[in-house]
Structure formats: C-alpha cells, structure tokens
Tab-separated table of C-alpha atoms in Angstrom:
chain	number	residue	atom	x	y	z
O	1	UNK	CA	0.000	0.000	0.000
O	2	UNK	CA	1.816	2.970	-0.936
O	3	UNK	CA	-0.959	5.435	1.828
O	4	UNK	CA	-3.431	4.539	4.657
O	5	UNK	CA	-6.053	7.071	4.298
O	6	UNK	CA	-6.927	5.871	0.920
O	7	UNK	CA	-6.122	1.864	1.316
O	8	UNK	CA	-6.173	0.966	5.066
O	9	UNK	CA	-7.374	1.915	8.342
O	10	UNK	CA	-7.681	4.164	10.507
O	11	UNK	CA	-10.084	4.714	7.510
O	12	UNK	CA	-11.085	1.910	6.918
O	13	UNK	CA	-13.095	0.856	10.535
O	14	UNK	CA	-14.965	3.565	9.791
O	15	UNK	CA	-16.246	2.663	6.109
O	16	UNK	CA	-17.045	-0.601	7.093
O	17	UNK	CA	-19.213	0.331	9.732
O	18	UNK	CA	-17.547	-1.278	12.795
O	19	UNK	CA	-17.850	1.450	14.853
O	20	UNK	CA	-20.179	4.228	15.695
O	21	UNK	CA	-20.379	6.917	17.894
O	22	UNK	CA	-17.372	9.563	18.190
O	23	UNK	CA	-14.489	7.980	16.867
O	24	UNK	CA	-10.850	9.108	17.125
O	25	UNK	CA	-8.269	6.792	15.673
O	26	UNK	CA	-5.183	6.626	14.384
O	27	UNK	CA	-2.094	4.153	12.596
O	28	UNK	CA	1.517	4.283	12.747
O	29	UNK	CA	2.884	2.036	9.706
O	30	UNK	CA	5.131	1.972	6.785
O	31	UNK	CA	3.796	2.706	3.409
O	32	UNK	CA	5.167	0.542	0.202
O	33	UNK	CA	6.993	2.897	-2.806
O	34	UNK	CA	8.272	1.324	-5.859
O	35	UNK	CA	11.835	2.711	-7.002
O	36	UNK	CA	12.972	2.433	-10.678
O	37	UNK	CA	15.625	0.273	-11.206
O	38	UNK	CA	16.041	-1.176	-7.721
O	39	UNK	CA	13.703	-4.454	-6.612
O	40	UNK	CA	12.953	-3.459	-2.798
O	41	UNK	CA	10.504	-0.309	-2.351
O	42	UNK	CA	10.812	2.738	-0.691
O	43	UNK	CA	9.195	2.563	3.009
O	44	UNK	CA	8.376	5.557	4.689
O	45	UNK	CA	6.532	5.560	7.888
O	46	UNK	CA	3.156	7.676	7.805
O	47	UNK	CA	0.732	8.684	10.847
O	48	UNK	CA	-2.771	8.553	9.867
O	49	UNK	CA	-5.495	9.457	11.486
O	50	UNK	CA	-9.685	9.914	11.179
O	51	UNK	CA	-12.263	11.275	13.604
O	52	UNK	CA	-15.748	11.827	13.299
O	53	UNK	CA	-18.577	12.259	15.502
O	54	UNK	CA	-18.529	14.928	18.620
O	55	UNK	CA	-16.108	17.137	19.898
O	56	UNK	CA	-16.072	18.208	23.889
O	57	UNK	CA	-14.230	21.155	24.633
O	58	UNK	CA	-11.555	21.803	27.192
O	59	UNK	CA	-13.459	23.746	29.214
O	60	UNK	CA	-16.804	23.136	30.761
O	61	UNK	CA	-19.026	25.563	29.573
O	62	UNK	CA	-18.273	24.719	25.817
O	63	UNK	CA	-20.865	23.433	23.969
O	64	UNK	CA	-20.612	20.089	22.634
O	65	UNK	CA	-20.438	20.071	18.735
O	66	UNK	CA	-19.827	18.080	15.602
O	67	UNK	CA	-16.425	17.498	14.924
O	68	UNK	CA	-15.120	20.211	11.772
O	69	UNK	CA	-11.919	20.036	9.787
O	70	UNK	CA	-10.593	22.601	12.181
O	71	UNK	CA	-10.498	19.937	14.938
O	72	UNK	CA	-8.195	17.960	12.345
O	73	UNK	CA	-5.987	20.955	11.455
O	74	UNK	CA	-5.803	21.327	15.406
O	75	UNK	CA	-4.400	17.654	15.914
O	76	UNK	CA	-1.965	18.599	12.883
O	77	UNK	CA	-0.889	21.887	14.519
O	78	UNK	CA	-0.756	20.739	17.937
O	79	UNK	CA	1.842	17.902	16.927
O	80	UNK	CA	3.918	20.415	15.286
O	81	UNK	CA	4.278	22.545	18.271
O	82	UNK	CA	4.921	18.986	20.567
O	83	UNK	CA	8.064	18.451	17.860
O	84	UNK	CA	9.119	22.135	17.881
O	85	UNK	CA	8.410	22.610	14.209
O	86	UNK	CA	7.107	25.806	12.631
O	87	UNK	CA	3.655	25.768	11.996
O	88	UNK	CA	1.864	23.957	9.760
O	89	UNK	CA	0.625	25.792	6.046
O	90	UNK	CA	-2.532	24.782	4.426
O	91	UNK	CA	-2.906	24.652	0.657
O	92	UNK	CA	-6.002	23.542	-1.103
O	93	UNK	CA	-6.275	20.827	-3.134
O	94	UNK	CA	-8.619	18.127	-4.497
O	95	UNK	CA	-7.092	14.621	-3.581
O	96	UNK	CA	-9.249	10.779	-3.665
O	97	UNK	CA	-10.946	10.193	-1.086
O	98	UNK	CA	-11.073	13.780	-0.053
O	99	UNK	CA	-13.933	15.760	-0.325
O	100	UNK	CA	-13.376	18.410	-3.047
O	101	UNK	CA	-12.817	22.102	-1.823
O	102	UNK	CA	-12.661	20.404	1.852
O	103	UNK	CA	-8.790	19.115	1.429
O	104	UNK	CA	-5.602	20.664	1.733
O	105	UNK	CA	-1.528	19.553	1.693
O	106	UNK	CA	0.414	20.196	4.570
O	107	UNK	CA	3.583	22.075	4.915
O	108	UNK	CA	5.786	22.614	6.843
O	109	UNK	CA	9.423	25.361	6.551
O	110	UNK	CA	8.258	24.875	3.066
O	111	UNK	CA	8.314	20.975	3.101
O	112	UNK	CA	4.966	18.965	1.685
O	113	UNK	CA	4.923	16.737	4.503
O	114	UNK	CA	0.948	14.829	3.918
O	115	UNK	CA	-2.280	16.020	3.235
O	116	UNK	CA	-5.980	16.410	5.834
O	117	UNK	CA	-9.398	16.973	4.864
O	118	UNK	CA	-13.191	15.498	4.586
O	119	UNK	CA	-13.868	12.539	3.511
O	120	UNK	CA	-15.833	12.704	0.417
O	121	UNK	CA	-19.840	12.728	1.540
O	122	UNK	CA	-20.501	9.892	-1.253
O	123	UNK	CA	-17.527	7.702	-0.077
O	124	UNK	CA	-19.797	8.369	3.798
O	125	UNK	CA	-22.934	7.419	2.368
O	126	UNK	CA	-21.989	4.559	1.096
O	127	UNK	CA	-21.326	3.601	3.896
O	128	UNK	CA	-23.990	4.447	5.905
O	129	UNK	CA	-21.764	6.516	7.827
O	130	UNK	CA	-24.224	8.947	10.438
O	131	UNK	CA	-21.860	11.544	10.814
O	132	UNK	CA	-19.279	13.303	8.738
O	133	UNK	CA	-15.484	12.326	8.863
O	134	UNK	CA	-12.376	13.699	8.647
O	135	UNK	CA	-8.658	12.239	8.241
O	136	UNK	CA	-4.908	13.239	7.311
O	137	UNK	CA	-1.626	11.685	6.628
O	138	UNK	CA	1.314	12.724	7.599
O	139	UNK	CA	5.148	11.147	6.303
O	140	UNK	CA	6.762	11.017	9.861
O	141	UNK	CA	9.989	10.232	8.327
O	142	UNK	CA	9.681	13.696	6.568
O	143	UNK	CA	8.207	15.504	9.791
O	144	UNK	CA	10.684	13.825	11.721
O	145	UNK	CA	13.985	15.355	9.736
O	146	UNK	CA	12.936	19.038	9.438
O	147	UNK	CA	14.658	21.315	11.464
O	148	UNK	CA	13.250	21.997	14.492
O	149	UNK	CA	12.745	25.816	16.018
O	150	UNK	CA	14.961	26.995	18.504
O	151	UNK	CA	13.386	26.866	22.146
O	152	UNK	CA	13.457	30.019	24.505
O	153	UNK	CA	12.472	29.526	27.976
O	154	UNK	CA	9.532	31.592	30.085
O	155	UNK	CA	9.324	31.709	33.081
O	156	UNK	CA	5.615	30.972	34.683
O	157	UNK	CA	3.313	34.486	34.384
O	158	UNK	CA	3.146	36.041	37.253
O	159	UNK	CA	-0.091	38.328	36.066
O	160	UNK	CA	-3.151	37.507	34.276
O	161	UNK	CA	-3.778	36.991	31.090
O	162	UNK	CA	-7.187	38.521	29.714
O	163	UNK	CA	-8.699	36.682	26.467
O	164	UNK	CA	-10.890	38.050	23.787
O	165	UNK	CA	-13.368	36.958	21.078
O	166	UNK	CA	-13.300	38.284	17.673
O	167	UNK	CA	-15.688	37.575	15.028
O	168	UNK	CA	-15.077	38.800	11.453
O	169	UNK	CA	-16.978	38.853	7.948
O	170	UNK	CA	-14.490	38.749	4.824
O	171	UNK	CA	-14.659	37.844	1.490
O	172	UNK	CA	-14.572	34.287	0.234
O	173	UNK	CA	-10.999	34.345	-0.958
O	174	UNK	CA	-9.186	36.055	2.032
O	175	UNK	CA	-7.764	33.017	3.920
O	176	UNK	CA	-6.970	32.714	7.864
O	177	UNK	CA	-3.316	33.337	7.657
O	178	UNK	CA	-3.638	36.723	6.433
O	179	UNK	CA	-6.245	37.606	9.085
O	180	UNK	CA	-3.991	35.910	11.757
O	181	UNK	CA	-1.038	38.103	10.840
O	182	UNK	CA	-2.408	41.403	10.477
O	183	UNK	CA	-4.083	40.332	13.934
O	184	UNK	CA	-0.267	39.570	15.357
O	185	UNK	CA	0.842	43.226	13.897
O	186	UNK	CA	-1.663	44.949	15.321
O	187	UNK	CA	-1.789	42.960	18.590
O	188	UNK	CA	1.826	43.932	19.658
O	189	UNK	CA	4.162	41.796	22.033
O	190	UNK	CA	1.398	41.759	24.538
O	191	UNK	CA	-1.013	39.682	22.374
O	192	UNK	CA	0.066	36.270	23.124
O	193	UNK	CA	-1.847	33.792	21.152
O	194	UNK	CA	-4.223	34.007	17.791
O	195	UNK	CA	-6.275	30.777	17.767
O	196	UNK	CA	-9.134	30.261	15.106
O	197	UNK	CA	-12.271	28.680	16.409
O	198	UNK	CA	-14.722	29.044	14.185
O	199	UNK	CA	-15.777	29.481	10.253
O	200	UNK	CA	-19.253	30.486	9.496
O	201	UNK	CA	-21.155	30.547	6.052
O	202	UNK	CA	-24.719	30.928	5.321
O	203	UNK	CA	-27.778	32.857	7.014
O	204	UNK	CA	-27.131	36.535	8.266
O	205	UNK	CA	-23.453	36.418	6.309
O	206	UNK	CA	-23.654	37.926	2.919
O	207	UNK	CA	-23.295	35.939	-0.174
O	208	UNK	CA	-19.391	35.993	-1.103
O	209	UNK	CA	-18.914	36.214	2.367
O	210	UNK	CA	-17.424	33.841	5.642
O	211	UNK	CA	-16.980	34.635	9.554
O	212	UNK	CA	-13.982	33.929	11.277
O	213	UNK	CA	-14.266	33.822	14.665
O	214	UNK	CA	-10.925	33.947	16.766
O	215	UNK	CA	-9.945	34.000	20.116
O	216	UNK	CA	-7.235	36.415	21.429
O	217	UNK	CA	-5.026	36.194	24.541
O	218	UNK	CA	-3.279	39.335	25.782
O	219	UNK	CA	-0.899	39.416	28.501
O	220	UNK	CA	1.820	41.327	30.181
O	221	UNK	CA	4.998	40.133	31.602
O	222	UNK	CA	5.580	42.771	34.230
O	223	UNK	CA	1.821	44.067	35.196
O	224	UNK	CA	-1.767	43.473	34.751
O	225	UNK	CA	-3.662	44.472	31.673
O	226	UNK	CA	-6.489	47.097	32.115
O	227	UNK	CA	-9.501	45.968	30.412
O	228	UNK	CA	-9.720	49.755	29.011
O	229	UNK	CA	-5.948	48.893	27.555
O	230	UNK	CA	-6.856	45.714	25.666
O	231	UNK	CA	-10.151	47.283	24.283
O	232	UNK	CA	-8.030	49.761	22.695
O	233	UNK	CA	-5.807	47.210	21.266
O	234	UNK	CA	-8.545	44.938	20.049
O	235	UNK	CA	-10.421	48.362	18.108
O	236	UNK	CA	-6.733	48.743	16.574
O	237	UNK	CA	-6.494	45.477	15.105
O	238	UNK	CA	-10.303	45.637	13.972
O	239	UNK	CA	-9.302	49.219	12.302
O	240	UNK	CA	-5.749	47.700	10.674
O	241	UNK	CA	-8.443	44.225	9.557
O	242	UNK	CA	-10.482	46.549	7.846
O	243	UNK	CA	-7.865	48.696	6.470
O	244	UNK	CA	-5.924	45.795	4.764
O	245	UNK	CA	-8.603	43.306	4.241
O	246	UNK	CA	-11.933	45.007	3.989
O	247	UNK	CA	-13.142	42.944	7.213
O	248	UNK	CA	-15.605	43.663	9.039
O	249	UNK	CA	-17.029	43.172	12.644
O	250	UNK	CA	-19.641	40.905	13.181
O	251	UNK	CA	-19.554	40.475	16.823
O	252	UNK	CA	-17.021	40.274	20.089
C-alpha cells in the first residue's frame, strides 16, 4: 500500500461500519513505494489518522459540537508545536478520497509533509456513515527530519492573562493566515496567542462572504492588563483588519 487514508485503516473501521459513535483513531505504519531500477521499495513511515462524531471542549461551559476540519488541522498543529516545528501551512487541493474544496496539503518550513481533509460525503454514504469524517496523513519520516525551532524559555506568568473573542466577515478568498497576521501586527508583544475557532457561512453572512471567529489572549509580563488597555488594542487590530482586508465586525 503505498498510503493509509486511501487503502487501510484508521479509515477503513470507519467505512465498514464497525464502529459508531465519536471515533478518534489513528495508525503508525510503513507505506510501500516502488523505485525504478532497484527491486525493494521505498518505506516511509506515515501517521494517519480519522475522527468523526462529537467534539467536547476543554473547558466546561463549551458546547458540545460536531467534529469540523478545524479539529483535524488542530491535531496537525498541535503535533507540530509537541516536535518544535514551525507551523503547519494549508494549501487547497482536491485529492481521492477527499472531499473536493474540503482538502488541503500540509507544509511545513516549506516541506509537503501529507495532506488532511473530509472525507468525500458519497464515499460516507456509502457507507452508511451517520456523521461526517475527517482524516490526514502525515510522512513522519519527513516531519521527523525538518529542522526543528529553537526553544526560549519563560518563566511561569506572574499576572493575568485577559482573552478576547473576535468575530469577522471577509470575502470568500481572504484566507486565515492573512487575518492571523495582520491580527499579530496589530496585537503587539502583549497579544500572546491568535487561535481560530470558528468558520461560518450561510444565514445573516452575505453571499461571497465567511466569519472567522478567533480568540485572542493578551498578557503582560511585568503588570496586569487594564480591560480599558486591551479594548483599545482589540479596536486597533479591527481598524488595521479593515484597512488591509476590507473585514468587518460581526460580533465580540
């Protein structure tokens, strides 16, 4: 078998209906490459992996919701950061068994290292699959020899950190990364993390149109933040967003 996604499990279970319910699996195995002029194949090892069903949040309060390809790219980005890699890029593609539109390679410092996406809804119904389901595969060989980023060490905050919600409407063909940065720029040193949490098409959203919905963490090193301070940083960044990328605020 030269992938899993496509000719094994974790897949596999799945499509033939052994298991129902909320589902997260995953395979560590070689995959089989021919190589011209030389009898014995190629063998990289790939990590493959396929959830579907419910996702339950870290915290508490959280509703509980389907799970999205953003709970896939999440598994993708958090192994990165475990392996001190950069992080992950997403291209879009159109790859069997993905679904089309719903599938992107990964990369990462500028190496194609597998692809993640939806499982095409015919390949589900077929099935009888209730719920929708979504897999990657990574070449841990590849993963495993890029360069990893250099480490600096933080001590444990000593003042709070104060998060914020962010929703925005943009056109179709403005993608996260360019909200994220212009998010970092505006955010300064004291906005700590950019996470994306939700993507949003249909009723109240124009035509042409998606929400992103982020959350933002701001903290300071050597005092705590004023809630008056990080307003003022958060209308900055919604000013620079709309500025750069025509966004818009849909709600906080």
């Amino acid at each position: 078998r030269i992938n899993l996604v496509r000719e094994s499990s974790p897949t596999r279970p799945l499509l033939a209906g052994r298991v129902e319910g909320n589902v997260f699996i995953f395979e560590l195995a070689k995959t089989y490459h021919p190589r011209d002029g030389q009898d014995l194949p190629h063998e990289p090892r790939a990590l493959a992996a396929a959830i579907t069903g419910l996702w339950f949040g870290r915290f508490w309060s959280e509703p509980v919701r389907k799970v999205d390809f953003y709970d896939l790219k999440g598994i993708v980005e958090e192994l990165a950061r475990a392996l001190d890699l950069q992080e992950p890029q997403w291209l879009p593609t159109s790859y069997d068994p993905f679904y089309e539109g719903k599938c992107a390679w990964v990369e990462i410092g500028g190496e194609r290292v597998g692809i993640a996406g939806q499982i095409h809804p015919l390949v589900i119904k077929r099935y009888e699959i209730p719920n929708e389901v979504f897999a990657f595969e990574l070449d841990l060989d590849r993963i495993l020899a890029l360069p990893t980023c250099q480490k600096e060490f933080r001590g444990i905050p000593r003042y709070p950190s104060i998060t914020v919600d962010l929703a925005l409407i943009v056109d179709e063909e403005v993608n996260y990364l360019q909200v994220r940065d212009v998010i970092q720029t505006g955010g300064g040193k004291g906005l700590k993390d950019v996470t994306l949490f939700d993507v949003y098409r249909g009723r109240q959203i124009p035509e042409g149109k998606k929400s992103l919905a982020f959350s933002l963490t701001f903290q300071e090193e050597d005092r705590t933040l004023r809630d008056e301070e990080v307003q003022e940083k958060v209308d900055r960044i919604v000013q620079e967003l709309n500025r750069e990328l025509g966004a818009e605020l849909r709600s906080r």
